[in-house]
């Protein structure tokens, strides 16, 4: 009879219109309902003339990898968790390293980070608890405290120290390294000391508290510019405090690398069958939507940026594009010309 489907196809159609199909491997979610006009499904079925339905497709970012942070120490023996950095850093472009530090044992942090050099990138220190003093060869002095951010552009070269301003209590926070494009690696160094009251904060309709450290936050309902905006890499840096049962869907630019680091609780990422637990990092694909939920509550960093796609050659605190540039940085440091 004209307009009718073969029995096999009709049964398939009726079953499909009453269920939601998710493909975890592809990150594509397909929802079918009977509310709007429907033309072709992925199975090339035709809509019965007396039925109405709709097809909505959302492609989610894929989880490319999940890795655990590793115990490490840096500076004068500060104990920390190295989330990523070192070998294989190209997969995190434009980011170079992420460390989490946190302890209420003074011996774990009291020695701090005495004077040391950097060249070729930016460091971003975000404090959750505690007090740390920054000093550098340019003459900048800043007190970094809970909720504040220090954004330092080493560029051609800077020599600085970060020392605790406390002898007891908890010291807790993160340091992120962000690469600079080759054209800017020998620019003048600069420093921003952003106090807690100058870091934007908001609460979504779902009750998620958001700290907007860099870039622009946008979930389709609320938009907020962050404390820092940077060209070239266009970084986004958000801190989410997610109550149990909440979810959040931040919009990210297509092509941006996206990372999620869980430092309390656990999260679920739409389109993935895996949850991400405490002290684990999820690296996501650079296209698609993102929806994060937490059954039991979580605190999580979302870090995203535009890849530079340039060679990365690193020797300790120096990050350049070629071995020759690293050799020059070492000579400049030995001859007191790193910051000249």
PDB file of N, CA, C and O in Angstrom, residues 29-104:
ATOM      1  N   UNK A  29      25.173  11.801  20.140  1.00  0.00           N
ATOM      2  CA  UNK A  29      23.935  11.445  20.816  1.00  0.00           C
ATOM      3  C   UNK A  29      22.773  11.743  19.888  1.00  0.00           C
ATOM      4  O   UNK A  29      22.668  12.838  19.354  1.00  0.00           O
ATOM      5  N   UNK A  30      21.898  10.761  19.680  1.00  0.00           N
ATOM      6  CA  UNK A  30      20.762  10.916  18.782  1.00  0.00           C
ATOM      7  C   UNK A  30      19.487  10.747  19.594  1.00  0.00           C
ATOM      8  O   UNK A  30      19.306   9.745  20.271  1.00  0.00           O
ATOM      9  N   UNK A  31      18.612  11.737  19.544  1.00  0.00           N
ATOM     10  CA  UNK A  31      17.344  11.649  20.255  1.00  0.00           C
ATOM     11  C   UNK A  31      16.211  11.671  19.252  1.00  0.00           C
ATOM     12  O   UNK A  31      16.180  12.509  18.350  1.00  0.00           O
ATOM     13  N   UNK A  32      15.251  10.754  19.394  1.00  0.00           N
ATOM     14  CA  UNK A  32      14.103  10.690  18.507  1.00  0.00           C
ATOM     15  C   UNK A  32      12.835  10.893  19.325  1.00  0.00           C
ATOM     16  O   UNK A  32      12.682  10.349  20.398  1.00  0.00           O
ATOM     17  N   UNK A  33      11.908  11.689  18.820  1.00  0.00           N
ATOM     18  CA  UNK A  33      10.635  11.887  19.498  1.00  0.00           C
ATOM     19  C   UNK A  33       9.541  12.044  18.453  1.00  0.00           C
ATOM     20  O   UNK A  33       9.799  12.059  17.255  1.00  0.00           O
ATOM     21  N   UNK A  34       8.299  12.172  18.875  1.00  0.00           N
ATOM     22  CA  UNK A  34       7.163  12.267  17.955  1.00  0.00           C
ATOM     23  C   UNK A  34       6.603  13.679  17.887  1.00  0.00           C
ATOM     24  O   UNK A  34       5.425  13.870  17.661  1.00  0.00           O
ATOM     25  N   UNK A  35       7.433  14.712  18.077  1.00  0.00           N
ATOM     26  CA  UNK A  35       6.897  16.058  18.211  1.00  0.00           C
ATOM     27  C   UNK A  35       6.985  16.903  16.949  1.00  0.00           C
ATOM     28  O   UNK A  35       6.239  17.850  16.795  1.00  0.00           O
ATOM     29  N   UNK A  36       7.935  16.631  16.071  1.00  0.00           N
ATOM     30  CA  UNK A  36       8.121  17.483  14.905  1.00  0.00           C
ATOM     31  C   UNK A  36       8.189  16.637  13.650  1.00  0.00           C
ATOM     32  O   UNK A  36       8.351  15.423  13.697  1.00  0.00           O
ATOM     33  N   UNK A  37       8.091  17.320  12.510  1.00  0.00           N
ATOM     34  CA  UNK A  37       8.147  16.606  11.238  1.00  0.00           C
ATOM     35  C   UNK A  37       9.480  15.895  11.099  1.00  0.00           C
ATOM     36  O   UNK A  37      10.514  16.407  11.483  1.00  0.00           O
ATOM     37  N   UNK A  38       9.425  14.714  10.550  1.00  0.00           N
ATOM     38  CA  UNK A  38      10.599  13.855  10.446  1.00  0.00           C
ATOM     39  C   UNK A  38      10.713  13.370   9.010  1.00  0.00           C
ATOM     40  O   UNK A  38       9.726  12.998   8.401  1.00  0.00           O
ATOM     41  N   UNK A  39      11.896  13.406   8.462  1.00  0.00           N
ATOM     42  CA  UNK A  39      12.056  13.038   7.065  1.00  0.00           C
ATOM     43  C   UNK A  39      12.883  11.771   6.893  1.00  0.00           C
ATOM     44  O   UNK A  39      12.378  10.756   6.437  1.00  0.00           O
ATOM     45  N   UNK A  40      14.169  11.850   7.218  1.00  0.00           N
ATOM     46  CA  UNK A  40      15.027  10.684   7.034  1.00  0.00           C
ATOM     47  C   UNK A  40      15.795  10.384   8.308  1.00  0.00           C
ATOM     48  O   UNK A  40      16.381  11.278   8.887  1.00  0.00           O
ATOM     49  N   UNK A  41      15.775   9.144   8.746  1.00  0.00           N
ATOM     50  CA  UNK A  41      16.613   8.713   9.860  1.00  0.00           C
ATOM     51  C   UNK A  41      17.926   8.227   9.293  1.00  0.00           C
ATOM     52  O   UNK A  41      18.077   8.089   8.082  1.00  0.00           O
ATOM     53  N   UNK A  42      18.927   7.918  10.163  1.00  0.00           N
ATOM     54  CA  UNK A  42      20.176   7.359   9.640  1.00  0.00           C
ATOM     55  C   UNK A  42      19.970   6.045   8.902  1.00  0.00           C
ATOM     56  O   UNK A  42      20.853   5.599   8.185  1.00  0.00           O
ATOM     57  N   UNK A  43      18.794   5.394   9.096  1.00  0.00           N
ATOM     58  CA  UNK A  43      18.544   4.124   8.404  1.00  0.00           C
ATOM     59  C   UNK A  43      17.766   4.342   7.100  1.00  0.00           C
ATOM     60  O   UNK A  43      17.275   3.407   6.487  1.00  0.00           O
ATOM     61  N   UNK A  44      17.603   5.625   6.697  1.00  0.00           N
ATOM     62  CA  UNK A  44      16.898   5.988   5.471  1.00  0.00           C
ATOM     63  C   UNK A  44      15.446   5.501   5.478  1.00  0.00           C
ATOM     64  O   UNK A  44      14.924   5.022   4.482  1.00  0.00           O
ATOM     65  N   UNK A  45      14.792   5.609   6.626  1.00  0.00           N
ATOM     66  CA  UNK A  45      13.384   5.242   6.715  1.00  0.00           C
ATOM     67  C   UNK A  45      12.524   6.468   6.455  1.00  0.00           C
ATOM     68  O   UNK A  45      12.884   7.582   6.820  1.00  0.00           O
ATOM     69  N   UNK A  46      11.379   6.276   5.855  1.00  0.00           N
ATOM     70  CA  UNK A  46      10.468   7.371   5.560  1.00  0.00           C
ATOM     71  C   UNK A  46       9.410   7.490   6.640  1.00  0.00           C
ATOM     72  O   UNK A  46       8.946   6.499   7.191  1.00  0.00           O
ATOM     73  N   UNK A  47       9.034   8.738   6.969  1.00  0.00           N
ATOM     74  CA  UNK A  47       8.026   8.968   7.990  1.00  0.00           C
ATOM     75  C   UNK A  47       6.663   8.504   7.512  1.00  0.00           C
ATOM     76  O   UNK A  47       6.230   8.851   6.418  1.00  0.00           O
ATOM     77  N   UNK A  48       5.966   7.716   8.325  1.00  0.00           N
ATOM     78  CA  UNK A  48       4.584   7.381   7.972  1.00  0.00           C
ATOM     79  C   UNK A  48       3.769   8.663   7.862  1.00  0.00           C
ATOM     80  O   UNK A  48       3.979   9.610   8.616  1.00  0.00           O
ATOM     81  N   UNK A  49       2.836   8.746   6.946  1.00  0.00           N
ATOM     82  CA  UNK A  49       2.122  10.002   6.690  1.00  0.00           C
ATOM     83  C   UNK A  49       1.322  10.512   7.872  1.00  0.00           C
ATOM     84  O   UNK A  49       1.047  11.697   7.955  1.00  0.00           O
ATOM     85  N   UNK A  50       0.929   9.648   8.819  1.00  0.00           N
ATOM     86  CA  UNK A  50       0.105  10.098   9.925  1.00  0.00           C
ATOM     87  C   UNK A  50       0.895  10.235  11.220  1.00  0.00           C
ATOM     88  O   UNK A  50       0.329  10.356  12.288  1.00  0.00           O
ATOM     89  N   UNK A  51       2.230  10.223  11.152  1.00  0.00           N
ATOM     90  CA  UNK A  51       3.049  10.346  12.347  1.00  0.00           C
ATOM     91  C   UNK A  51       3.886  11.617  12.258  1.00  0.00           C
ATOM     92  O   UNK A  51       4.243  12.079  11.181  1.00  0.00           O
ATOM     93  N   UNK A  52       4.248  12.168  13.419  1.00  0.00           N
ATOM     94  CA  UNK A  52       5.165  13.289  13.477  1.00  0.00           C
ATOM     95  C   UNK A  52       6.264  12.947  14.466  1.00  0.00           C
ATOM     96  O   UNK A  52       6.005  12.402  15.529  1.00  0.00           O
ATOM     97  N   UNK A  53       7.478  13.253  14.079  1.00  0.00           N
ATOM     98  CA  UNK A  53       8.593  13.001  14.987  1.00  0.00           C
ATOM     99  C   UNK A  53       9.733  13.929  14.628  1.00  0.00           C
ATOM    100  O   UNK A  53       9.657  14.681  13.667  1.00  0.00           O
ATOM    101  N   UNK A  54      10.798  13.906  15.425  1.00  0.00           N
ATOM    102  CA  UNK A  54      11.942  14.781  15.169  1.00  0.00           C
ATOM    103  C   UNK A  54      13.231  14.043  15.429  1.00  0.00           C
ATOM    104  O   UNK A  54      13.281  13.082  16.181  1.00  0.00           O
ATOM    105  N   UNK A  55      14.280  14.525  14.795  1.00  0.00           N
ATOM    106  CA  UNK A  55      15.620  13.977  14.981  1.00  0.00           C
ATOM    107  C   UNK A  55      16.537  15.110  15.408  1.00  0.00           C
ATOM    108  O   UNK A  55      16.657  16.096  14.711  1.00  0.00           O
ATOM    109  N   UNK A  56      17.117  15.009  16.582  1.00  0.00           N
ATOM    110  CA  UNK A  56      18.085  16.005  17.024  1.00  0.00           C
ATOM    111  C   UNK A  56      19.398  15.297  17.295  1.00  0.00           C
ATOM    112  O   UNK A  56      19.414  14.245  17.922  1.00  0.00           O
ATOM    113  N   UNK A  57      20.470  15.866  16.790  1.00  0.00           N
ATOM    114  CA  UNK A  57      21.774  15.236  16.925  1.00  0.00           C
ATOM    115  C   UNK A  57      22.730  16.206  17.596  1.00  0.00           C
ATOM    116  O   UNK A  57      22.845  17.353  17.184  1.00  0.00           O
ATOM    117  N   UNK A  58      23.408  15.754  18.617  1.00  0.00           N
ATOM    118  CA  UNK A  58      24.425  16.543  19.285  1.00  0.00           C
ATOM    119  C   UNK A  58      25.709  15.736  19.308  1.00  0.00           C
ATOM    120  O   UNK A  58      25.712  14.595  19.771  1.00  0.00           O
ATOM    121  N   UNK A  59      26.767  16.318  18.802  1.00  0.00           N
ATOM    122  CA  UNK A  59      28.057  15.648  18.844  1.00  0.00           C
ATOM    123  C   UNK A  59      28.841  16.185  20.028  1.00  0.00           C
ATOM    124  O   UNK A  59      29.052  17.396  20.156  1.00  0.00           O
ATOM    125  N   UNK A  60      29.265  15.288  20.903  1.00  0.00           N
ATOM    126  CA  UNK A  60      30.007  15.674  22.093  1.00  0.00           C
ATOM    127  C   UNK A  60      31.502  15.449  21.889  1.00  0.00           C
ATOM    128  O   UNK A  60      31.914  14.603  21.094  1.00  0.00           O
ATOM    129  N   UNK A  61      32.273  16.207  22.614  1.00  0.00           N
ATOM    130  CA  UNK A  61      33.722  16.018  22.577  1.00  0.00           C
ATOM    131  C   UNK A  61      34.079  14.629  23.100  1.00  0.00           C
ATOM    132  O   UNK A  61      33.537  14.183  24.104  1.00  0.00           O
ATOM    133  N   UNK A  62      34.993  13.980  22.411  1.00  0.00           N
ATOM    134  CA  UNK A  62      35.426  12.650  22.812  1.00  0.00           C
ATOM    135  C   UNK A  62      36.482  12.744  23.908  1.00  0.00           C
ATOM    136  O   UNK A  62      37.281  13.679  23.939  1.00  0.00           O
ATOM    137  N   UNK A  63      36.501  11.773  24.785  1.00  0.00           N
ATOM    138  CA  UNK A  63      37.570  11.649  25.770  1.00  0.00           C
ATOM    139  C   UNK A  63      38.705  10.872  25.110  1.00  0.00           C
ATOM    140  O   UNK A  63      38.578   9.681  24.834  1.00  0.00           O
ATOM    141  N   UNK A  64      39.812  11.555  24.845  1.00  0.00           N
ATOM    142  CA  UNK A  64      40.938  10.923  24.162  1.00  0.00           C
ATOM    143  C   UNK A  64      41.815  10.127  25.119  1.00  0.00           C
ATOM    144  O   UNK A  64      42.392   9.108  24.742  1.00  0.00           O
ATOM    145  N   UNK A  65      41.925  10.604  26.354  1.00  0.00           N
ATOM    146  CA  UNK A  65      42.737   9.888  27.340  1.00  0.00           C
ATOM    147  C   UNK A  65      42.381  10.361  28.736  1.00  0.00           C
ATOM    148  O   UNK A  65      41.881  11.476  28.920  1.00  0.00           O
ATOM    149  N   UNK A  66      42.626   9.491  29.714  1.00  0.00           N
ATOM    150  CA  UNK A  66      42.495   9.830  31.130  1.00  0.00           C
ATOM    151  C   UNK A  66      43.772   9.372  31.813  1.00  0.00           C
ATOM    152  O   UNK A  66      44.190   8.222  31.645  1.00  0.00           O
ATOM    153  N   UNK A  67      44.405  10.265  32.556  1.00  0.00           N
ATOM    154  CA  UNK A  67      45.651   9.899  33.218  1.00  0.00           C
ATOM    155  C   UNK A  67      45.669  10.433  34.641  1.00  0.00           C
ATOM    156  O   UNK A  67      45.039  11.448  34.952  1.00  0.00           O
ATOM    157  N   UNK A  68      46.401   9.728  35.491  1.00  0.00           N
ATOM    158  CA  UNK A  68      46.517  10.113  36.892  1.00  0.00           C
ATOM    159  C   UNK A  68      47.710  11.034  37.091  1.00  0.00           C
ATOM    160  O   UNK A  68      48.757  10.862  36.459  1.00  0.00           O
ATOM    161  N   UNK A  69      47.557  12.027  37.973  1.00  0.00           N
ATOM    162  CA  UNK A  69      48.685  12.854  38.356  1.00  0.00           C
ATOM    163  C   UNK A  69      49.689  12.036  39.152  1.00  0.00           C
ATOM    164  O   UNK A  69      49.324  11.072  39.838  1.00  0.00           O
ATOM    165  N   UNK A  70      50.969  12.423  39.065  1.00  0.00           N
ATOM    166  CA  UNK A  70      52.035  11.656  39.700  1.00  0.00           C
ATOM    167  C   UNK A  70      52.721  12.470  40.799  1.00  0.00           C
ATOM    168  O   UNK A  70      52.968  13.667  40.623  1.00  0.00           O
ATOM    169  N   UNK A  71      53.047  11.838  41.934  1.00  0.00           N
ATOM    170  CA  UNK A  71      53.771  12.550  42.998  1.00  0.00           C
ATOM    171  C   UNK A  71      55.111  13.065  42.482  1.00  0.00           C
ATOM    172  O   UNK A  71      55.810  12.381  41.731  1.00  0.00           O
ATOM    173  N   UNK A  72      55.466  14.282  42.892  1.00  0.00           N
ATOM    174  CA  UNK A  72      56.722  14.886  42.452  1.00  0.00           C
ATOM    175  C   UNK A  72      57.131  15.937  43.473  1.00  0.00           C
ATOM    176  O   UNK A  72      56.422  16.195  44.451  1.00  0.00           O
ATOM    177  N   UNK A  73      58.289  16.533  43.249  1.00  0.00           N
ATOM    178  CA  UNK A  73      58.725  17.669  44.060  1.00  0.00           C
ATOM    179  C   UNK A  73      59.436  18.652  43.151  1.00  0.00           C
ATOM    180  O   UNK A  73      59.988  18.280  42.109  1.00  0.00           O
ATOM    181  N   UNK A  74      59.420  19.930  43.542  1.00  0.00           N
ATOM    182  CA  UNK A  74      60.049  20.964  42.727  1.00  0.00           C
ATOM    183  C   UNK A  74      60.506  22.078  43.653  1.00  0.00           C
ATOM    184  O   UNK A  74      60.256  22.042  44.863  1.00  0.00           O
ATOM    185  N   UNK A  75      61.158  23.081  43.067  1.00  0.00           N
ATOM    186  CA  UNK A  75      61.687  24.156  43.885  1.00  0.00           C
ATOM    187  C   UNK A  75      62.727  23.621  44.855  1.00  0.00           C
ATOM    188  O   UNK A  75      63.618  22.857  44.482  1.00  0.00           O
ATOM    189  N   UNK A  76      62.586  24.000  46.130  1.00  0.00           N
ATOM    190  CA  UNK A  76      63.516  23.541  47.165  1.00  0.00           C
ATOM    191  C   UNK A  76      62.946  22.346  47.913  1.00  0.00           C
ATOM    192  O   UNK A  76      63.192  22.177  49.107  1.00  0.00           O
ATOM    193  N   UNK A  77      62.169  21.524  47.207  1.00  0.00           N
ATOM    194  CA  UNK A  77      61.625  20.322  47.819  1.00  0.00           C
ATOM    195  C   UNK A  77      60.146  20.375  48.117  1.00  0.00           C
ATOM    196  O   UNK A  77      59.639  19.592  48.932  1.00  0.00           O
ATOM    197  N   UNK A  78      59.421  21.273  47.452  1.00  0.00           N
ATOM    198  CA  UNK A  78      57.977  21.363  47.649  1.00  0.00           C
ATOM    199  C   UNK A  78      57.314  20.113  47.071  1.00  0.00           C
ATOM    200  O   UNK A  78      57.525  19.757  45.907  1.00  0.00           O
ATOM    201  N   UNK A  79      56.509  19.440  47.883  1.00  0.00           N
ATOM    202  CA  UNK A  79      55.815  18.239  47.427  1.00  0.00           C
ATOM    203  C   UNK A  79      54.560  18.629  46.647  1.00  0.00           C
ATOM    204  O   UNK A  79      53.802  19.506  47.072  1.00  0.00           O
ATOM    205  N   UNK A  80      54.352  17.971  45.510  1.00  0.00           N
ATOM    206  CA  UNK A  80      53.229  18.321  44.653  1.00  0.00           C
ATOM    207  C   UNK A  80      52.803  17.124  43.814  1.00  0.00           C
ATOM    208  O   UNK A  80      53.426  16.061  43.851  1.00  0.00           O
ATOM    209  N   UNK A  81      51.727  17.319  43.054  1.00  0.00           N
ATOM    210  CA  UNK A  81      51.258  16.334  42.080  1.00  0.00           C
ATOM    211  C   UNK A  81      51.470  16.905  40.694  1.00  0.00           C
ATOM    212  O   UNK A  81      50.942  17.981  40.377  1.00  0.00           O
ATOM    213  N   UNK A  82      52.262  16.218  39.881  1.00  0.00           N
ATOM    214  CA  UNK A  82      52.456  16.662  38.494  1.00  0.00           C
ATOM    215  C   UNK A  82      51.364  16.019  37.646  1.00  0.00           C
ATOM    216  O   UNK A  82      51.352  14.819  37.408  1.00  0.00           O
ATOM    217  N   UNK A  83      50.440  16.842  37.195  1.00  0.00           N
ATOM    218  CA  UNK A  83      49.295  16.347  36.430  1.00  0.00           C
ATOM    219  C   UNK A  83      49.732  15.978  35.016  1.00  0.00           C
ATOM    220  O   UNK A  83      49.377  14.930  34.490  1.00  0.00           O
ATOM    221  N   UNK A  84      50.500  16.857  34.380  1.00  0.00           N
ATOM    222  CA  UNK A  84      51.142  16.533  33.109  1.00  0.00           C
ATOM    223  C   UNK A  84      52.335  17.455  32.931  1.00  0.00           C
ATOM    224  O   UNK A  84      52.456  18.495  33.578  1.00  0.00           O
ATOM    225  N   UNK A  85      53.226  17.071  32.029  1.00  0.00           N
ATOM    226  CA  UNK A  85      54.425  17.854  31.761  1.00  0.00           C
ATOM    227  C   UNK A  85      55.579  16.936  31.431  1.00  0.00           C
ATOM    228  O   UNK A  85      55.603  15.771  31.834  1.00  0.00           O
ATOM    229  N   UNK A  86      56.540  17.457  30.662  1.00  0.00           N
ATOM    230  CA  UNK A  86      57.690  16.640  30.281  1.00  0.00           C
ATOM    231  C   UNK A  86      57.440  15.886  28.995  1.00  0.00           C
ATOM    232  O   UNK A  86      56.912  16.428  28.025  1.00  0.00           O
ATOM    233  N   UNK A  87      57.769  14.614  28.981  1.00  0.00           N
ATOM    234  CA  UNK A  87      57.657  13.808  27.769  1.00  0.00           C
ATOM    235  C   UNK A  87      56.209  13.751  27.267  1.00  0.00           C
ATOM    236  O   UNK A  87      55.278  13.583  28.040  1.00  0.00           O
ATOM    237  N   UNK A  88      56.050  13.894  25.951  1.00  0.00           N
ATOM    238  CA  UNK A  88      54.720  13.834  25.351  1.00  0.00           C
ATOM    239  C   UNK A  88      53.901  15.091  25.510  1.00  0.00           C
ATOM    240  O   UNK A  88      52.686  15.085  25.287  1.00  0.00           O
ATOM    241  N   UNK A  89      54.558  16.196  25.861  1.00  0.00           N
ATOM    242  CA  UNK A  89      53.820  17.428  26.140  1.00  0.00           C
ATOM    243  C   UNK A  89      53.142  17.985  24.890  1.00  0.00           C
ATOM    244  O   UNK A  89      52.193  18.779  24.990  1.00  0.00           O
ATOM    245  N   UNK A  90      53.574  17.554  23.698  1.00  0.00           N
ATOM    246  CA  UNK A  90      52.977  18.069  22.463  1.00  0.00           C
ATOM    247  C   UNK A  90      51.469  17.829  22.402  1.00  0.00           C
ATOM    248  O   UNK A  90      50.735  18.614  21.800  1.00  0.00           O
ATOM    249  N   UNK A  91      50.998  16.760  23.037  1.00  0.00           N
ATOM    250  CA  UNK A  91      49.566  16.452  22.979  1.00  0.00           C
ATOM    251  C   UNK A  91      48.726  17.416  23.815  1.00  0.00           C
ATOM    252  O   UNK A  91      47.496  17.413  23.721  1.00  0.00           O
ATOM    253  N   UNK A  92      49.395  18.266  24.620  1.00  0.00           N
ATOM    254  CA  UNK A  92      48.677  19.238  25.445  1.00  0.00           C
ATOM    255  C   UNK A  92      48.808  20.666  24.908  1.00  0.00           C
ATOM    256  O   UNK A  92      48.406  21.617  25.574  1.00  0.00           O
ATOM    257  N   UNK A  93      49.387  20.826  23.736  1.00  0.00           N
ATOM    258  CA  UNK A  93      49.576  22.117  23.081  1.00  0.00           C
ATOM    259  C   UNK A  93      48.275  22.933  23.116  1.00  0.00           C
ATOM    260  O   UNK A  93      47.222  22.419  22.720  1.00  0.00           O
ATOM    261  N   UNK A  94      48.301  24.182  23.648  1.00  0.00           N
ATOM    262  CA  UNK A  94      49.437  25.055  23.920  1.00  0.00           C
ATOM    263  C   UNK A  94      49.962  25.008  25.359  1.00  0.00           C
ATOM    264  O   UNK A  94      50.759  25.869  25.744  1.00  0.00           O
ATOM    265  N   UNK A  95      49.516  24.041  26.165  1.00  0.00           N
ATOM    266  CA  UNK A  95      49.933  23.980  27.559  1.00  0.00           C
ATOM    267  C   UNK A  95      51.157  23.078  27.705  1.00  0.00           C
ATOM    268  O   UNK A  95      51.349  22.132  26.941  1.00  0.00           O
ATOM    269  N   UNK A  96      51.970  23.387  28.703  1.00  0.00           N
ATOM    270  CA  UNK A  96      53.235  22.689  28.888  1.00  0.00           C
ATOM    271  C   UNK A  96      53.285  21.866  30.167  1.00  0.00           C
ATOM    272  O   UNK A  96      53.961  20.838  30.215  1.00  0.00           O
ATOM    273  N   UNK A  97      52.574  22.310  31.194  1.00  0.00           N
ATOM    274  CA  UNK A  97      52.650  21.623  32.482  1.00  0.00           C
ATOM    275  C   UNK A  97      51.509  22.085  33.378  1.00  0.00           C
ATOM    276  O   UNK A  97      51.060  23.230  33.284  1.00  0.00           O
ATOM    277  N   UNK A  98      51.043  21.178  34.241  1.00  0.00           N
ATOM    278  CA  UNK A  98      50.106  21.532  35.301  1.00  0.00           C
ATOM    279  C   UNK A  98      50.532  20.812  36.566  1.00  0.00           C
ATOM    280  O   UNK A  98      50.672  19.583  36.570  1.00  0.00           O
ATOM    281  N   UNK A  99      50.754  21.578  37.634  1.00  0.00           N
ATOM    282  CA  UNK A  99      51.075  21.029  38.950  1.00  0.00           C
ATOM    283  C   UNK A  99      49.975  21.398  39.932  1.00  0.00           C
ATOM    284  O   UNK A  99      49.437  22.516  39.888  1.00  0.00           O
ATOM    285  N   UNK A 100      49.658  20.469  40.826  1.00  0.00           N
ATOM    286  CA  UNK A 100      48.793  20.751  41.969  1.00  0.00           C
ATOM    287  C   UNK A 100      49.636  20.627  43.229  1.00  0.00           C
ATOM    288  O   UNK A 100      50.329  19.627  43.418  1.00  0.00           O
ATOM    289  N   UNK A 101      49.609  21.642  44.073  1.00  0.00           N
ATOM    290  CA  UNK A 101      50.299  21.549  45.354  1.00  0.00           C
ATOM    291  C   UNK A 101      49.272  21.734  46.464  1.00  0.00           C
ATOM    292  O   UNK A 101      48.336  22.519  46.340  1.00  0.00           O
ATOM    293  N   UNK A 102      49.429  20.980  47.536  1.00  0.00           N
ATOM    294  CA  UNK A 102      48.468  21.081  48.620  1.00  0.00           C
ATOM    295  C   UNK A 102      48.882  20.250  49.813  1.00  0.00           C
ATOM    296  O   UNK A 102      49.057  19.036  49.693  1.00  0.00           O
ATOM    297  N   UNK A 103      49.079  20.906  50.946  1.00  0.00           N
ATOM    298  CA  UNK A 103      49.455  20.195  52.164  1.00  0.00           C
ATOM    299  C   UNK A 103      49.221  21.097  53.366  1.00  0.00           C
ATOM    300  O   UNK A 103      49.329  22.323  53.270  1.00  0.00           O
ATOM    301  N   UNK A 104      48.905  20.469  54.507  1.00  0.00           N
ATOM    302  CA  UNK A 104      48.834  21.213  55.764  1.00  0.00           C
ATOM    303  C   UNK A 104      50.031  20.882  56.650  1.00  0.00           C
ATOM    304  O   UNK A 104      50.047  21.209  57.838  1.00  0.00           O
TER     305      UNK A 104
END
